[in-house]
Amino acid sequence: MPRTRLPADLLLAYRLADYEVVMSPLGQTPRRLGLRVTRRAPELDAWLRAHAPASAMLLTACNPRSRPLGYAANRMRNGALRRSLRAHGLDGWSTTASDPTGIWPDEPGLLVAGIDRGSAARWGRRYKQNAVLWLEAG
């Protein structure tokens, strides 16, 4: 995504957020994988290595440009995101981003495998996000 000067407190909130990915393959017990930008995530890394390409994005459609919207508006935006991904032959695992300081409400999102960095940036721009987490194995 294009670099934009964001306030330091907002950048810190992004870095400190706790992300939980809920993977629920058919017929299996759901697995919950934790992720934080500043820490390694060995389980998620192993999962990424099993995909080609070994990369993914974590994206929400909530709160565009970090301007809080209500629950109903965010739910509609995330539904539109999921439908749009599916229309492009993509699907994702449900995620939740949580703010450990309690300032920001939890945000649902999706982890989508096999996305390159440029595509992740385009999806982020489409949904007016300041940032997208792009992950690659290793």
PDB file of C-alpha atoms in Angstrom:
ATOM      1  CA  MET A   1       0.000   0.000   0.000  1.00  0.00           C
ATOM      2  CA  PRO A   2       1.241   3.534  -0.531  1.00  0.00           C
ATOM      3  CA  ARG A   3       3.087   4.886   2.442  1.00  0.00           C
ATOM      4  CA  THR A   4       1.029   7.457   4.289  1.00  0.00           C
ATOM      5  CA  ARG A   5       2.143   9.260   7.393  1.00  0.00           C
ATOM      6  CA  LEU A   6      -0.053   7.841  10.142  1.00  0.00           C
ATOM      7  CA  PRO A   7      -0.148   9.083  13.731  1.00  0.00           C
ATOM      8  CA  ALA A   8       2.312   7.295  16.027  1.00  0.00           C
ATOM      9  CA  ASP A   9      -0.465   6.110  18.377  1.00  0.00           C
ATOM     10  CA  LEU A  10      -2.300   4.479  15.473  1.00  0.00           C
ATOM     11  CA  LEU A  11       0.857   2.726  14.230  1.00  0.00           C
ATOM     12  CA  LEU A  12       1.483   1.481  17.759  1.00  0.00           C
ATOM     13  CA  ALA A  13      -2.085   0.151  17.991  1.00  0.00           C
ATOM     14  CA  TYR A  14      -1.553  -1.803  14.750  1.00  0.00           C
ATOM     15  CA  ARG A  15       1.723  -3.263  16.038  1.00  0.00           C
ATOM     16  CA  LEU A  16       0.295  -4.253  19.434  1.00  0.00           C
ATOM     17  CA  ALA A  17      -2.951  -5.768  18.148  1.00  0.00           C
ATOM     18  CA  ASP A  18      -3.536  -9.439  18.869  1.00  0.00           C
ATOM     19  CA  TYR A  19      -4.882 -11.407  15.911  1.00  0.00           C
ATOM     20  CA  GLU A  20      -6.630 -14.742  16.204  1.00  0.00           C
ATOM     21  CA  VAL A  21      -7.167 -16.929  13.153  1.00  0.00           C
ATOM     22  CA  VAL A  22      -9.863 -19.598  13.424  1.00  0.00           C
ATOM     23  CA  MET A  23      -9.164 -22.487  11.094  1.00  0.00           C
ATOM     24  CA  SER A  24     -12.009 -24.936  10.912  1.00  0.00           C
ATOM     25  CA  PRO A  25     -11.497 -27.563   8.207  1.00  0.00           C
ATOM     26  CA  LEU A  26     -14.594 -29.630   7.500  1.00  0.00           C
ATOM     27  CA  GLY A  27     -15.038 -32.446   9.996  1.00  0.00           C
ATOM     28  CA  GLN A  28     -12.239 -31.223  12.252  1.00  0.00           C
ATOM     29  CA  THR A  29     -12.107 -29.343  15.507  1.00  0.00           C
ATOM     30  CA  PRO A  30     -11.369 -25.657  14.865  1.00  0.00           C
ATOM     31  CA  ARG A  31      -7.811 -24.527  15.586  1.00  0.00           C
ATOM     32  CA  ARG A  32      -7.118 -21.058  16.878  1.00  0.00           C
ATOM     33  CA  LEU A  33      -3.785 -19.562  15.892  1.00  0.00           C
ATOM     34  CA  GLY A  34      -2.481 -16.392  17.483  1.00  0.00           C
ATOM     35  CA  LEU A  35      -0.516 -13.706  15.684  1.00  0.00           C
ATOM     36  CA  ARG A  36       1.085 -10.409  16.615  1.00  0.00           C
ATOM     37  CA  VAL A  37       3.039  -8.270  14.165  1.00  0.00           C
ATOM     38  CA  THR A  38       6.047  -8.101  16.473  1.00  0.00           C
ATOM     39  CA  ARG A  39       6.321 -11.849  17.196  1.00  0.00           C
ATOM     40  CA  ARG A  40       6.971 -15.040  15.268  1.00  0.00           C
ATOM     41  CA  ALA A  41       3.986 -17.361  14.852  1.00  0.00           C
ATOM     42  CA  PRO A  42       5.415 -20.889  14.318  1.00  0.00           C
ATOM     43  CA  GLU A  43       2.041 -22.615  13.799  1.00  0.00           C
ATOM     44  CA  LEU A  44       0.926 -20.060  11.252  1.00  0.00           C
ATOM     45  CA  ASP A  45       4.322 -20.231   9.570  1.00  0.00           C
ATOM     46  CA  ALA A  46       3.986 -24.013   9.201  1.00  0.00           C
ATOM     47  CA  TRP A  47       0.512 -23.549   7.731  1.00  0.00           C
ATOM     48  CA  LEU A  48       1.835 -20.986   5.231  1.00  0.00           C
ATOM     49  CA  ARG A  49       4.608 -23.342   4.125  1.00  0.00           C
ATOM     50  CA  ALA A  50       1.916 -25.847   3.115  1.00  0.00           C
ATOM     51  CA  HIS A  51       0.463 -23.411   0.550  1.00  0.00           C
ATOM     52  CA  ALA A  52       1.787 -22.246  -2.780  1.00  0.00           C
ATOM     53  CA  PRO A  53       2.636 -19.471  -2.856  1.00  0.00           C
ATOM     54  CA  ALA A  54       3.538 -19.525   0.833  1.00  0.00           C
ATOM     55  CA  SER A  55       1.947 -16.183   1.602  1.00  0.00           C
ATOM     56  CA  ALA A  56      -1.317 -14.742   2.855  1.00  0.00           C
ATOM     57  CA  MET A  57      -3.031 -11.510   3.769  1.00  0.00           C
ATOM     58  CA  LEU A  58      -5.042 -10.659   6.824  1.00  0.00           C
ATOM     59  CA  LEU A  59      -7.635  -8.055   5.953  1.00  0.00           C
ATOM     60  CA  THR A  60     -10.698  -6.469   7.475  1.00  0.00           C
ATOM     61  CA  ALA A  61     -13.221  -4.191   5.829  1.00  0.00           C
ATOM     62  CA  CYS A  62     -14.098  -2.605   9.196  1.00  0.00           C
ATOM     63  CA  ASN A  63     -13.515   0.980  10.153  1.00  0.00           C
ATOM     64  CA  PRO A  64     -12.145   2.364   6.862  1.00  0.00           C
ATOM     65  CA  ARG A  65      -9.102   4.594   7.357  1.00  0.00           C
ATOM     66  CA  SER A  66      -9.386   3.756  11.073  1.00  0.00           C
ATOM     67  CA  ARG A  67     -12.559   5.784  11.442  1.00  0.00           C
ATOM     68  CA  PRO A  68     -14.883   3.800  13.701  1.00  0.00           C
ATOM     69  CA  LEU A  69     -18.166   2.672  12.194  1.00  0.00           C
ATOM     70  CA  GLY A  70     -20.989   0.965  14.017  1.00  0.00           C
ATOM     71  CA  TYR A  71     -21.429  -2.780  14.288  1.00  0.00           C
ATOM     72  CA  ALA A  72     -24.047  -3.005  11.513  1.00  0.00           C
ATOM     73  CA  ALA A  73     -21.985  -1.006   8.999  1.00  0.00           C
ATOM     74  CA  ASN A  74     -18.844  -3.041   9.724  1.00  0.00           C
ATOM     75  CA  ARG A  75     -20.771  -6.286   9.404  1.00  0.00           C
ATOM     76  CA  MET A  76     -22.113  -5.224   5.996  1.00  0.00           C
ATOM     77  CA  ARG A  77     -18.611  -4.205   4.841  1.00  0.00           C
ATOM     78  CA  ASN A  78     -17.100  -7.539   5.915  1.00  0.00           C
ATOM     79  CA  GLY A  79     -19.908  -9.419   4.180  1.00  0.00           C
ATOM     80  CA  ALA A  80     -19.156  -7.487   0.996  1.00  0.00           C
ATOM     81  CA  LEU A  81     -15.456  -8.313   1.393  1.00  0.00           C
ATOM     82  CA  ARG A  82     -16.160 -12.042   1.716  1.00  0.00           C
ATOM     83  CA  ARG A  83     -18.509 -12.008  -1.309  1.00  0.00           C
ATOM     84  CA  SER A  84     -15.978 -10.095  -3.384  1.00  0.00           C
ATOM     85  CA  LEU A  85     -13.167 -12.489  -2.461  1.00  0.00           C
ATOM     86  CA  ARG A  86     -15.350 -15.457  -3.413  1.00  0.00           C
ATOM     87  CA  ALA A  87     -16.215 -13.807  -6.729  1.00  0.00           C
ATOM     88  CA  HIS A  88     -12.465 -13.753  -7.384  1.00  0.00           C
ATOM     89  CA  GLY A  89     -12.104 -17.433  -6.475  1.00  0.00           C
ATOM     90  CA  LEU A  90     -10.717 -16.705  -2.997  1.00  0.00           C
ATOM     91  CA  ASP A  91     -11.907 -17.571   0.471  1.00  0.00           C
ATOM     92  CA  GLY A  92     -10.514 -17.025   3.901  1.00  0.00           C
ATOM     93  CA  TRP A  93     -10.407 -18.136   7.496  1.00  0.00           C
ATOM     94  CA  SER A  94     -12.168 -15.934  10.026  1.00  0.00           C
ATOM     95  CA  THR A  95      -9.972 -13.684  12.128  1.00  0.00           C
ATOM     96  CA  THR A  96     -10.411 -11.273  15.005  1.00  0.00           C
ATOM     97  CA  ALA A  97      -8.103  -8.379  15.773  1.00  0.00           C
ATOM     98  CA  SER A  98      -8.127  -7.273  19.411  1.00  0.00           C
ATOM     99  CA  ASP A  99      -6.596  -4.246  21.041  1.00  0.00           C
ATOM    100  CA  PRO A 100      -4.919  -5.270  24.329  1.00  0.00           C
ATOM    101  CA  THR A 101      -5.361  -1.711  25.654  1.00  0.00           C
ATOM    102  CA  GLY A 102      -9.139  -1.847  25.102  1.00  0.00           C
ATOM    103  CA  ILE A 103      -9.260   1.439  23.174  1.00  0.00           C
ATOM    104  CA  TRP A 104     -10.310  -0.123  19.856  1.00  0.00           C
ATOM    105  CA  PRO A 105     -13.196  -2.599  19.571  1.00  0.00           C
ATOM    106  CA  ASP A 106     -12.504  -6.067  18.186  1.00  0.00           C
ATOM    107  CA  GLU A 107     -12.496  -6.245  14.401  1.00  0.00           C
ATOM    108  CA  PRO A 108     -13.444  -9.335  12.407  1.00  0.00           C
ATOM    109  CA  GLY A 109     -11.532 -10.060   9.232  1.00  0.00           C
ATOM    110  CA  LEU A 110     -10.216 -12.797   6.973  1.00  0.00           C
ATOM    111  CA  LEU A 111      -6.919 -14.570   6.411  1.00  0.00           C
ATOM    112  CA  VAL A 112      -6.589 -15.428   2.713  1.00  0.00           C
ATOM    113  CA  ALA A 113      -3.823 -17.781   1.553  1.00  0.00           C
ATOM    114  CA  GLY A 114      -1.858 -17.534  -1.673  1.00  0.00           C
ATOM    115  CA  ILE A 115      -2.004 -13.758  -2.037  1.00  0.00           C
ATOM    116  CA  ASP A 116       1.048 -11.859  -3.227  1.00  0.00           C
ATOM    117  CA  ARG A 117       2.045  -8.531  -1.678  1.00  0.00           C
ATOM    118  CA  GLY A 118       0.743  -6.395  -4.566  1.00  0.00           C
ATOM    119  CA  SER A 119      -2.655  -8.091  -4.519  1.00  0.00           C
ATOM    120  CA  ALA A 120      -2.890  -7.651  -0.749  1.00  0.00           C
ATOM    121  CA  ALA A 121      -2.215  -3.922  -1.157  1.00  0.00           C
ATOM    122  CA  ARG A 122      -4.902  -3.656  -3.844  1.00  0.00           C
ATOM    123  CA  TRP A 123      -7.478  -5.396  -1.618  1.00  0.00           C
ATOM    124  CA  GLY A 124      -6.553  -3.034   1.220  1.00  0.00           C
ATOM    125  CA  ARG A 125      -7.003   0.031  -0.974  1.00  0.00           C
ATOM    126  CA  ARG A 126     -10.322  -1.302  -2.265  1.00  0.00           C
ATOM    127  CA  TYR A 127     -11.635  -1.510   1.308  1.00  0.00           C
ATOM    128  CA  LYS A 128     -10.012   1.770   2.379  1.00  0.00           C
ATOM    129  CA  GLN A 129      -7.673   0.253   4.949  1.00  0.00           C
ATOM    130  CA  ASN A 130      -4.581   2.053   6.230  1.00  0.00           C
ATOM    131  CA  ALA A 131      -2.771  -1.259   6.483  1.00  0.00           C
ATOM    132  CA  VAL A 132      -3.004  -4.904   5.498  1.00  0.00           C
ATOM    133  CA  LEU A 133      -1.030  -7.673   7.145  1.00  0.00           C
ATOM    134  CA  TRP A 134       0.829  -9.581   4.469  1.00  0.00           C
ATOM    135  CA  LEU A 135       2.503 -12.738   5.653  1.00  0.00           C
ATOM    136  CA  GLU A 136       5.026 -15.022   4.071  1.00  0.00           C
ATOM    137  CA  ALA A 137       6.562 -18.237   5.319  1.00  0.00           C
ATOM    138  CA  GLY A 138       9.757 -17.693   7.281  1.00  0.00           C
TER     139      GLY A 138
END
